[in-house]
XYZ file of C-alpha atoms in Angstrom:
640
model
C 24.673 60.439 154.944
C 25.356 63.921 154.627
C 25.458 64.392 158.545
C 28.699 63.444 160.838
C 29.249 60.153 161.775
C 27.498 58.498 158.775
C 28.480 57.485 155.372
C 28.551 54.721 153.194
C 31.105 51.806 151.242
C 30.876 54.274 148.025
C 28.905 54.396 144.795
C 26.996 51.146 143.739
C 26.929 49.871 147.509
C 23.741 49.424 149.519
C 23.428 50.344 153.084
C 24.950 52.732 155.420
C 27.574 52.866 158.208
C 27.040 54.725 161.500
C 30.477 55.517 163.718
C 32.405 52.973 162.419
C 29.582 50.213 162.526
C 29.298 47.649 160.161
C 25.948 48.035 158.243
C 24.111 45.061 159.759
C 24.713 46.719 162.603
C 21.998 49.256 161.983
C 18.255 49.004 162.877
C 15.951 50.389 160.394
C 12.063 50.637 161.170
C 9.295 51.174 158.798
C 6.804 52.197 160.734
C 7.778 49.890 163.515
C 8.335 47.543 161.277
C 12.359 45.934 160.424
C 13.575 46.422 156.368
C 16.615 44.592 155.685
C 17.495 46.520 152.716
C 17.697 50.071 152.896
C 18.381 51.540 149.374
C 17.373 50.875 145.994
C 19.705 50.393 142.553
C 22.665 49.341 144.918
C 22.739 52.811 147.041
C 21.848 55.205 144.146
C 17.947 55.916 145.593
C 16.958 55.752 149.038
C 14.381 52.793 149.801
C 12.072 55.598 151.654
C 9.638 58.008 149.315
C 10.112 61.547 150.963
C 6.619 61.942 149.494
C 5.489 59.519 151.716
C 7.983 60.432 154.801
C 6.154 62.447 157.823
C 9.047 62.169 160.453
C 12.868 60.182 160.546
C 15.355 60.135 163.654
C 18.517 58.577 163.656
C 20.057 57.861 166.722
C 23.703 57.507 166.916
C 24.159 57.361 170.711
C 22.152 57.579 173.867
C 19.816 55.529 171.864
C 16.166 54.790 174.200
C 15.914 51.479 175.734
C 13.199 50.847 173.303
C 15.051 50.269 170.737
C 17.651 47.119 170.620
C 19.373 44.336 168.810
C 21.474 46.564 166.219
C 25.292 47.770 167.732
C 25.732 50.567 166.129
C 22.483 53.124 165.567
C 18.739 52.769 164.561
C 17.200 54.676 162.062
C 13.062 55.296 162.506
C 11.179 56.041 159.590
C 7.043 57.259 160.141
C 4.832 57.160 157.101
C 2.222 60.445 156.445
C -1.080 59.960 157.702
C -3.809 60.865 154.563
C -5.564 64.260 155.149
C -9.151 63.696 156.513
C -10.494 66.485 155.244
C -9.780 66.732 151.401
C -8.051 64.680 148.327
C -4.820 65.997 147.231
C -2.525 64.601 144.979
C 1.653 65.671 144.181
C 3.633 63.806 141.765
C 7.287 64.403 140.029
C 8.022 62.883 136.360
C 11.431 62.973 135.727
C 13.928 61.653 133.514
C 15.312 58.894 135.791
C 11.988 58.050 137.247
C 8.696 59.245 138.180
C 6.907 59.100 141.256
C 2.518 60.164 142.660
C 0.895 60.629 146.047
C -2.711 60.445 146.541
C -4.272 60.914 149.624
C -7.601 61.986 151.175
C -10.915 61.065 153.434
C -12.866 57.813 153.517
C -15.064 58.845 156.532
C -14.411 62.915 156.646
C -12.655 63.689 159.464
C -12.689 60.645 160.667
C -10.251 58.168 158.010
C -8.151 58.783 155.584
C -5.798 56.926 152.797
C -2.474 57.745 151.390
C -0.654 55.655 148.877
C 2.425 56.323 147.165
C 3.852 55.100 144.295
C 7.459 54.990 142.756
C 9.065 54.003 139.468
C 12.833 53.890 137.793
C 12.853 53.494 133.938
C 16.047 54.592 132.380
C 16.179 51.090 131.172
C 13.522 51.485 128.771
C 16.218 54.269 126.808
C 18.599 51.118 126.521
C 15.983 49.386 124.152
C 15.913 52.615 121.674
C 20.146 51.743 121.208
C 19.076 47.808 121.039
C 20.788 47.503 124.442
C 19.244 44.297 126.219
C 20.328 45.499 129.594
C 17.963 46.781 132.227
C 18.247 47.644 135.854
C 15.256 49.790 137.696
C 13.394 49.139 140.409
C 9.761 50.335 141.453
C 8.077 50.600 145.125
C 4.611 51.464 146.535
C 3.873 52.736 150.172
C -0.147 52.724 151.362
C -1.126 54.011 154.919
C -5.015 53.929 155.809
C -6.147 55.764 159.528
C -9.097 55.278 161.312
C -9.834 57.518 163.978
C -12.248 55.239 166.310
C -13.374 57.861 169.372
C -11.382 60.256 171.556
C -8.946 57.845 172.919
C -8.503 55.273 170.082
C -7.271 55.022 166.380
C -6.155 52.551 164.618
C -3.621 52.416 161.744
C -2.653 50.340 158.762
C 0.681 50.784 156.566
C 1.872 48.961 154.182
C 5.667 48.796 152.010
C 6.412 46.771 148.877
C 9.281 46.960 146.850
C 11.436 45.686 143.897
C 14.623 46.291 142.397
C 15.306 44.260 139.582
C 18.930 43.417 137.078
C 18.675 41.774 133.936
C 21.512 41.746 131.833
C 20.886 39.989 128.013
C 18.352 38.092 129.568
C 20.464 35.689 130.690
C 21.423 36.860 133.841
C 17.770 37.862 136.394
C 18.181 39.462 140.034
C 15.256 40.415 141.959
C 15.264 41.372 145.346
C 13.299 43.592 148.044
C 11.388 44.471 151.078
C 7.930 43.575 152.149
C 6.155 44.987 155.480
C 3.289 45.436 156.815
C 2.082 46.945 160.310
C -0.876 47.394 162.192
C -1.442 50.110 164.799
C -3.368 50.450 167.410
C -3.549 53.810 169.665
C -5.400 53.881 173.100
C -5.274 56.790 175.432
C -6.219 55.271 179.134
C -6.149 58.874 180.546
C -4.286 62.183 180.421
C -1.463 60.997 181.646
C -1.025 57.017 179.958
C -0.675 56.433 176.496
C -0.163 53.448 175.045
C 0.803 51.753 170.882
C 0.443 48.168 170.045
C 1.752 46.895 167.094
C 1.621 43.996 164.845
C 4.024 43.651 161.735
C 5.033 41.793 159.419
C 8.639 41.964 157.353
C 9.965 39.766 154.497
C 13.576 40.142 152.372
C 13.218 38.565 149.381
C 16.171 37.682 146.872
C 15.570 36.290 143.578
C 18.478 34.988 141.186
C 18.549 33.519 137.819
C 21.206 32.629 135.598
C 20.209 31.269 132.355
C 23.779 29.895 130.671
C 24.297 28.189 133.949
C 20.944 26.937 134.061
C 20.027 27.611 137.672
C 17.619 29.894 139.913
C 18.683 31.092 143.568
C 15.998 32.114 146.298
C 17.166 33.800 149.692
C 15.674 35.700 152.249
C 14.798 36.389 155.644
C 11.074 36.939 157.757
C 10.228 38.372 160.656
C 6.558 38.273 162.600
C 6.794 41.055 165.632
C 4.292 42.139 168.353
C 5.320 45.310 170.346
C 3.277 47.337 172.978
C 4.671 50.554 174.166
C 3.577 52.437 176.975
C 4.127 56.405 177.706
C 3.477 57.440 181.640
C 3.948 61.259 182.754
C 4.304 60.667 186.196
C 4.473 64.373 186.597
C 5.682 67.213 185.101
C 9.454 66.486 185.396
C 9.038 63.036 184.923
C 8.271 60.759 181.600
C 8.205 56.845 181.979
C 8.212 54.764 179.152
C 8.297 50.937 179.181
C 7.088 48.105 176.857
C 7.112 44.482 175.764
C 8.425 43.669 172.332
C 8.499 39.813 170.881
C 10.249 38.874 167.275
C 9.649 35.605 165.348
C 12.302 34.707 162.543
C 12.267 32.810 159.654
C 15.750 32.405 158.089
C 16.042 31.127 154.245
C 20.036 30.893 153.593
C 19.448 29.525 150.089
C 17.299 27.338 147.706
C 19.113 26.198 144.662
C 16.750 24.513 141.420
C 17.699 23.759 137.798
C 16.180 26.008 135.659
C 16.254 24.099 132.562
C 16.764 19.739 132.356
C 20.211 20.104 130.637
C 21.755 22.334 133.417
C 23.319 19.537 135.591
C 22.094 21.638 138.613
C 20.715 19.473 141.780
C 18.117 20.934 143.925
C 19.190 22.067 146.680
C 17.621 23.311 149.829
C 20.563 24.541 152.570
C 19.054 24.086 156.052
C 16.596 26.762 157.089
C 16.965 28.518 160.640
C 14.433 29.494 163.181
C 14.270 32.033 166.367
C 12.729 33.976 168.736
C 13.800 37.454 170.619
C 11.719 38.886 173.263
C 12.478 41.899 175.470
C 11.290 44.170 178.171
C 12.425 48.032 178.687
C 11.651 50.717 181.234
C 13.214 54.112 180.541
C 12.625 57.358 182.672
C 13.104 60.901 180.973
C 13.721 63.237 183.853
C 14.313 66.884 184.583
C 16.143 67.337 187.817
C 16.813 70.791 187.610
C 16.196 73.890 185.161
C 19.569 72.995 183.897
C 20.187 69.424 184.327
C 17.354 66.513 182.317
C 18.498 62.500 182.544
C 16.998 59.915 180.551
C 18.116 56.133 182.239
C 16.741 52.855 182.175
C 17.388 49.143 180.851
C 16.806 46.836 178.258
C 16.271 42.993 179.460
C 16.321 40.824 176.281
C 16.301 37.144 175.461
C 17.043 35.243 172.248
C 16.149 31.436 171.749
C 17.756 29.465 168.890
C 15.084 26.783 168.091
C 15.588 23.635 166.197
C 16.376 22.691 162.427
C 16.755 19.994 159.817
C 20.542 19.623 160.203
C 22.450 20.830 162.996
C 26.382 19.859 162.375
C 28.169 18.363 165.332
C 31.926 18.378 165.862
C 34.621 16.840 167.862
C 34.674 19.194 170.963
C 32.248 21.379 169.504
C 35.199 23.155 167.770
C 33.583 23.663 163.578
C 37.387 25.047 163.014
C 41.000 23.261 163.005
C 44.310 25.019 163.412
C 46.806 23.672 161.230
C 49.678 24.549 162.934
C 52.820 23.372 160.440
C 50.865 25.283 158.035
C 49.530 28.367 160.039
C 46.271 27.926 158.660
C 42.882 27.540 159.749
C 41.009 24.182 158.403
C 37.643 23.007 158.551
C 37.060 20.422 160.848
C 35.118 17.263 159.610
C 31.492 16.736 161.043
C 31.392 13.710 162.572
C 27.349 13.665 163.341
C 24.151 15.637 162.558
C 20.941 16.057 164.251
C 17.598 16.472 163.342
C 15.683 18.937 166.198
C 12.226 20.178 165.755
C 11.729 23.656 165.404
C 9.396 23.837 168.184
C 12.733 23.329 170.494
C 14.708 25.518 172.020
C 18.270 24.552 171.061
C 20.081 27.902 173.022
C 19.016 30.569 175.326
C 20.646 33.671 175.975
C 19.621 36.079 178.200
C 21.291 39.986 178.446
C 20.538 42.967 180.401
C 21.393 46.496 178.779
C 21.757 50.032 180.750
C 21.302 53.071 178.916
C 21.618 56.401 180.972
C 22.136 59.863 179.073
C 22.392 63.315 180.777
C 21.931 66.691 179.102
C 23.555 69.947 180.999
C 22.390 73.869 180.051
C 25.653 75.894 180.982
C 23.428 79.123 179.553
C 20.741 80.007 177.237
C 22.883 79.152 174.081
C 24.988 76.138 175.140
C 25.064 73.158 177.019
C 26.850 69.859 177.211
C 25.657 66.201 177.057
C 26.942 62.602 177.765
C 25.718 59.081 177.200
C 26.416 55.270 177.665
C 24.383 52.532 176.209
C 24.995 48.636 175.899
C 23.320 46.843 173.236
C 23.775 42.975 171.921
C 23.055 42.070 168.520
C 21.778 38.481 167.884
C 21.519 38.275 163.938
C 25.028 38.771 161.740
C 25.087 38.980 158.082
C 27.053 36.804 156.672
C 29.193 38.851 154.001
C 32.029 38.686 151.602
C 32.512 42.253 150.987
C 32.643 45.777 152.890
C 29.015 46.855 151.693
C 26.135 44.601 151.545
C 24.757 42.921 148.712
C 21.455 41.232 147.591
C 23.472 37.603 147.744
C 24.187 38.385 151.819
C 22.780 36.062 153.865
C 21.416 36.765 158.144
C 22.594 34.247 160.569
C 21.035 34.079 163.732
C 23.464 33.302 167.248
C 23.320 30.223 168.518
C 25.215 26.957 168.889
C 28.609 28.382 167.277
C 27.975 32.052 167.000
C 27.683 34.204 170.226
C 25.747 37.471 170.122
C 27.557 40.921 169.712
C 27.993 42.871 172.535
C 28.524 46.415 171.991
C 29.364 49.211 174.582
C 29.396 53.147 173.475
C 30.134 56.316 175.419
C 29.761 59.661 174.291
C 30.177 63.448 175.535
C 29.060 66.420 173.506
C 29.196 69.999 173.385
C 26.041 72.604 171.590
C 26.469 76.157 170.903
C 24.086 78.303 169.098
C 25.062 82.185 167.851
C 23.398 84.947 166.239
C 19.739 84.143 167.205
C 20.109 80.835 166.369
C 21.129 81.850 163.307
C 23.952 79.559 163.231
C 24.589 76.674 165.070
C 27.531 74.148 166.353
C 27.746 70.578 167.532
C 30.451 68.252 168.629
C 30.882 65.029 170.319
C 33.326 62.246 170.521
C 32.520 58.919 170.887
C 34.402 55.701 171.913
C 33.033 52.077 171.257
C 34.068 48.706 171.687
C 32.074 45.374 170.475
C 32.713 41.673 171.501
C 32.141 38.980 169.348
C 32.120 40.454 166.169
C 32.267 38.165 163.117
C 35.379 37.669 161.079
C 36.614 35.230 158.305
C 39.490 33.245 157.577
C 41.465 33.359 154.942
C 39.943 31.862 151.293
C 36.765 31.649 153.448
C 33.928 30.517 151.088
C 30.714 32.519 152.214
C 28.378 31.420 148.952
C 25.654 28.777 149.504
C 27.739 27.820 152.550
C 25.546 25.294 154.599
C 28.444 24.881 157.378
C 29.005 28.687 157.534
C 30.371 27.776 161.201
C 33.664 25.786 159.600
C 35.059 29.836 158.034
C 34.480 32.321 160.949
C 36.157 33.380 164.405
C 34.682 35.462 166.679
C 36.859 38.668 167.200
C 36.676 42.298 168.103
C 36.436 45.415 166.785
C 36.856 49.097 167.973
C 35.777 52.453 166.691
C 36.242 56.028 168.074
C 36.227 59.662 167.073
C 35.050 63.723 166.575
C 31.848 64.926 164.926
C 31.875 68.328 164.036
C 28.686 69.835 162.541
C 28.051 73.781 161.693
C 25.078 74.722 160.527
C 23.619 77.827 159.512
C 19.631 77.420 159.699
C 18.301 81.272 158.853
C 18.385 83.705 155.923
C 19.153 83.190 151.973
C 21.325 80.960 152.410
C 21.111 77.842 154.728
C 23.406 74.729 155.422
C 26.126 72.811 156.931
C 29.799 71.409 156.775
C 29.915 67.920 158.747
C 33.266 66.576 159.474
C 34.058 63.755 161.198
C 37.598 62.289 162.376
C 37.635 58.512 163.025
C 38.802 55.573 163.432
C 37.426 51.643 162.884
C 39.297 48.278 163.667
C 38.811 44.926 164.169
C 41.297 42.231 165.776
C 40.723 38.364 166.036
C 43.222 36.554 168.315
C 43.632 32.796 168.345
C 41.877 30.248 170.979
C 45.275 28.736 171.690
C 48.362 30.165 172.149
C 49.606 28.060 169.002
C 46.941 30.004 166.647
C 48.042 33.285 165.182
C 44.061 34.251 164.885
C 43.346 36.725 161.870
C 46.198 38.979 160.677
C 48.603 37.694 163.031
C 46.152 38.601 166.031
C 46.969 42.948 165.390
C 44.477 45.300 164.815
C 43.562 46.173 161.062
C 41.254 48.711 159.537
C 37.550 47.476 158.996
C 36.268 48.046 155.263
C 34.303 51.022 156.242
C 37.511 53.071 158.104
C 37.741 56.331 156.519
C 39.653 59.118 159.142
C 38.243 61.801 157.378
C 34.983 62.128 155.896
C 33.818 66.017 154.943
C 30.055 66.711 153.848
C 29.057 70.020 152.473
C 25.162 71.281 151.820
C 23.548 74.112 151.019
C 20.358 76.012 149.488
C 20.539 79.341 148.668
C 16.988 81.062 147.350
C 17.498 83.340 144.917
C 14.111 84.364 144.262
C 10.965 83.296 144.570
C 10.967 81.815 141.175
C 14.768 80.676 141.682
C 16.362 78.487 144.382
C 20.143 76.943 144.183
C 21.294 73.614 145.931
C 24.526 72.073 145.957
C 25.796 68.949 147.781
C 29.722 68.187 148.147
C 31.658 65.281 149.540
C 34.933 63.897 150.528
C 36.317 60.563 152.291
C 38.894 58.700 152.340
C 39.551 55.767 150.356
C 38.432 52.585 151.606
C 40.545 49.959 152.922
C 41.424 47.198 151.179
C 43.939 44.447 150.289
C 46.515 44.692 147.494
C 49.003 41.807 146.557
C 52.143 42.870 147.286
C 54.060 40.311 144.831
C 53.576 36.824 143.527
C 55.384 33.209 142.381
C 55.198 30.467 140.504
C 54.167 27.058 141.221
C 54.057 24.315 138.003
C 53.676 27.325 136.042
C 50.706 28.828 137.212
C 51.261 32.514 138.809
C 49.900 32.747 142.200
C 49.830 36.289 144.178
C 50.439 36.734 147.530
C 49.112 39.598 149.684
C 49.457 42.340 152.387
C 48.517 42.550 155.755
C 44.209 42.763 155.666
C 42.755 45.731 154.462
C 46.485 47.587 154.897
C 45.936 49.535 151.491
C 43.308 51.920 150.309
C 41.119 53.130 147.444
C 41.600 56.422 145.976
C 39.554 59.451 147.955
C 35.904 59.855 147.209
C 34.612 62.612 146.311
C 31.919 64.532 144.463
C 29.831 67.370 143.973
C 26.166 67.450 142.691
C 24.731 70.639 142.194
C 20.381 71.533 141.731
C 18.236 74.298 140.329
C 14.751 74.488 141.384
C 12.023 76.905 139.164
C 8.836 77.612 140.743
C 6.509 79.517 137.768
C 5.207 82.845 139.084
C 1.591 81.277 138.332
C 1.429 79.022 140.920
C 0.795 81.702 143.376
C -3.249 81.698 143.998
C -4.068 78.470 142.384
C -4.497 75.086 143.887
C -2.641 73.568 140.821
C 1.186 74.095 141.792
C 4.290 73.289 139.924
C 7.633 73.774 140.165
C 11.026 72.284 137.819
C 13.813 71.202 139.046
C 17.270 70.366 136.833
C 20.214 68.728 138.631
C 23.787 67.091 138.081
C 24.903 64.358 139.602
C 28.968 64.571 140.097
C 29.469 67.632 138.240
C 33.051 67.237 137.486
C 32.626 63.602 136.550
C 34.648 62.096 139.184
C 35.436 58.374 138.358
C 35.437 56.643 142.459
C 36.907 53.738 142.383
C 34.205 50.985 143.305
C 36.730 48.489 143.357
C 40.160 47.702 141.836
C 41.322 44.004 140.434
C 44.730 42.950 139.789
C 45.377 40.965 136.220
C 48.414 39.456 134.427
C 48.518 41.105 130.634
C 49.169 37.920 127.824
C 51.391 39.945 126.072
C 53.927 42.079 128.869
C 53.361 39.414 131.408
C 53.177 42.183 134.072
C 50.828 42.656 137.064
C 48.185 45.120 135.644
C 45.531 47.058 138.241
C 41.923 48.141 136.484
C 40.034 50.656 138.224
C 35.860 49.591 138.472
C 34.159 52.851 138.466
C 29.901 52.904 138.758
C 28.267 56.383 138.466
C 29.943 59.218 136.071
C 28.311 62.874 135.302
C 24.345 62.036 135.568
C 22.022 65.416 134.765
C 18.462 64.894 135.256
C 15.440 67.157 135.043
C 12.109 66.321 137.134
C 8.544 68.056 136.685
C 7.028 68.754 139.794
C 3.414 69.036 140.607
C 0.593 69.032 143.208
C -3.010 70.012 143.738
């Protein structure tokens, strides 16, 4: 997030936006292997150990036609393979949490293991001040590789992981990822290479509420089988193609009294089922000294299958216009159906070209372009800008189309000095179809007819990454700025409806124009090294009321256009010091300290801000919700 083109809703959200995407809208892989949730204590850790991270790419645009079914980027993650040759272990105990690696041979030089552990427990200081509150979460990564004969291996990995809330016992959230994949590498001959995978992925959310007297269980599943071939046809030219095939399992909700008192039916709301397959062929060429392509295509399908209860409407329209009222109303279902889940209920079928091109104009610069298409067939079904635990994934279907998303690019590189520093820019335009929206008072919460509160709309997002970096000497870094813009419009079906916001464009949730990121290490000595992290954004849009009436004397507020104001800027700096004892140096037993600060001027962002009437003035007063103040740390380092 420190890099252009990315950033985040703010402090105490989860996920990530990427050029003005939405954060469903991102593909994360594991391994090879989809995680629905990305962070851990609502944005505050990353989901991913380092310890246990050997390589990440984010791709932003000219993404490979092996990867689909997110609009906006896809994020890889590859777990470390143990050593084969000899145990080691590393470790950090800190004061927020603590985390250990081990990893060595099972056969010598021919398997290994690696598993990684991870703990929070600042809760347990809450208990010394009689505080019943606890949040912390706690995740484990494992990755065993067998190395077969010359031309095949075969891997297992493993991810499982918790974050858990419980405030004066009364109130119990537990949510988290699950995967599992199995690898197998076979080399046919010098020139054909080939991975097949099998995984496994499961979201799991987990809600109790004791004075209510009710628990909640959510998630989503997904059973894959990919095989991925690399050809070198020659020395200029790389062909990769593949098959890829996705099982899901959606669970919008289960609802169960939690004690006999409570008054709270069981509930199940009706499960959904589907299946994506696709097929890619992608050629990485170089046609000249100067001049490499990369082009090919994605073909993709996406069945909806059957369910318990399928909703059926007069003229298949789940949504009235009310026009004496300018509103949108839910239509009445007038039948429901019953279809097995072995059925296809809808098919759709999409073919996606990719093409990039990368130009050398000399031996320190050249110039690149892109255009990719890409159609997204899940949507997560949200009532805020950042994604929460409570969000629910929709597959498309009978009332929900699939996203379409279309993104050029054009770049420009520049390296100085010896590559001692270093500058990139590119703009980027895209446009996506069919992008979800809600109406107005639309109830998103245990909705079983989510169909009767959404319009399908469009939304827009364009603008300049900037990114200097200097890579050599004492000092190293970057400054990432990025100028954007993100918007979303939903006309009407008729030319009666007035569609969302009066059909104009308005500013998504996650539309901030500017967005600054500064990093940078400096090594002072060998004992000493400095790090410091800044960042600025604009505030995130919202909606304010903009006045308010009576009606038999209750006070009832009326609001702005959609997300026409904004939060204060964010911004923050967080600042490390890393010690490194002279006494490591000969020993196999190393350690190093490392002390940081976490917003160093105590900056109070504005997570949110809610609009109340004071008992005594009877005036409109606004309350700023702030998360994260000042938080210093210190973390113990080791490994041998």
């Amino acid at each position: 997030m420190l890099l252009p083109g990315v950033s985040n809703s703010g402090e105490g959200s989860s996920g990530f936006n990427v050029r003005g995407g939405a954060a469903d809208q991102n593909l994360v892989l594991l391994d090879e292997t989809t995680l629905f949730s990305d962070s851990h204590l609502f944005g505050f850790f990353s989901v991913f150990n380092p310890e246990a991270v050997q390589s990440l790419d984010l791709y932003k645009g000219g993404i490979p036609a092996k990867y689909g079914g997110r609009a906006s980027s896809v994020l890889t993650i590859q777990q470390k393979k143990g050593n084969k040759k000899e145990f080691k272990a590393s470790g950090g105990i800190g004061v927020v949490s603590s985390r250990l690696v081990l990893e060595g041979p099972i056969q010598k030089n021919k398997s290994s293991f690696l598993v990684a552990g991870r703990s929070s427990y600042a809760h347990l200081f809450l208990k010394l001040i009689d505080n019943p509150n606890s949040a912390y979460f706690y995740d484990l990564n494992t990755k065993f590789d067998f190395l077969i004969n010359e031309n095949n291996s075969l891997t297992f990995s493993g991810y499982f992981g918790r974050d858990v809330f419980n405030i004066n016992e009364s109130f119990k959230n537990t949510y988290g990822n699950t995967s599992t994949t199995l690898q197998w590498n076979h080399q046919f001959s010098e020139a054909i290479n080939s991975n097949l995978y099998a995984s496994f992925s499961d979201y799991y959310f987990g809600l109790t509420i004791d004075f209510i007297g009710f628990n909640w269980e959510s998630g989503i599943r997904n059973y894959a089988l990919k095989y991925d071939f690399n050809h070198y046809l020659s020395e200029n030219i790389q062909l990769n193609y593949g098959l890829n095939a996705s099982y899901y399992q959606f669970n919008p909700g289960y609802i169960d009294p939690s004690r006999e008192d409570s008054g709270i039916i069981e509930k199940q709301l009706t499960k959904k089922y589907a299946w994506e397959n696709s097929f890619y062929v992608d050629a990485e060429q170089q046609l000249s000294e100067k001049l490499n392509v990369s082009y090919g295509f994605r073909l993709n399908s996406f069945y909806r299958l059957g369910q318990e209860k399928v909703n059926i409407y007069e003229n298949d329209q789940p949504l009235l216009f009310n026009e004496n009222l300018k509103i949108y109303e839910k239509a009445p279902i007038i039948d429901t159906l019953e279809i097995s889940k072995g059925k296809i209920t809808n098919t759709f079928f999409n073919l996606e070209p990719r093409i990039s091109a990368s130009y050398q104009l000399n031996e320190s610069s050249s110039v690149k372009a892109s255009y990719q298409r890409i159609n997204q067939y899940l949507h997560l079904i949200s009532n805020t800008d950042a994604p929460t635990p409570l969000d629910v994934w929709a597959p498309s279907g009978r009332y929900i189309e699939p996203q379409k998303a279309d993104q050029f690019a054009v770049g420009y590189f520049k390296k100085f000095a010896d590559n001692t520093f270093s500058l990139e820019t590119e703009a980027y335009y895209k446009n996506i179809k069919n992008r979800l929206d809600y109406i107005n008072g639309a109830d998103l919460i245990a909705n079983d007819a989510i169909e009767q509160v959404i319009l399908p709309g469009e939304s827009r997002a364009y603008g300049l990454e900037i990114l200097f970096r200097k890579n050599t000497g004492k000092l190293t870094g970057w400054i990432a700025y990025t100028l954007s813009k993100s918007q979303q419009k939903t006309e009407g079906r008729t030319p009666e409806e007035i569609g969302i916001n009066n059909e104009e464009w308005y500013n998504t949730g996650w539309d901030k124009p500017h967005d600054i990121s500064l990093t940078a290490s400096y090594e002072w000595s060998k004992k000493w090294q400095f790090g410091a992290n800044f960042v600025y954004q604009t505030g995130r849009p919202t909606t304010y009321p903009n006045g308010k009436y009576s009606y038999n004397d209750i006070t009832v507020p009326s609001f702005s256009s959609r997300n026409s104001n904004r939060l204060p800027d964010f911004h923050h700096l967080d600042i490390s010091a890393t010690y490194v004892p002279s006494k490591n140096i000969g020993r196999d037993w190393k350690t190093e300290w490392v002390f940081s600060i976490y917003n160093l001027y105590n900056r109070r962002n504005a997570a949110s801000i809610s609009f109340s009437e004071n008992d005594d003035t009877m005036r409109t007063e606004a309350t700023r919700l702030s998360i994260f103040g000042i938080i210093p740390a210190v973390t113990f380092n080791f490994k041998f």
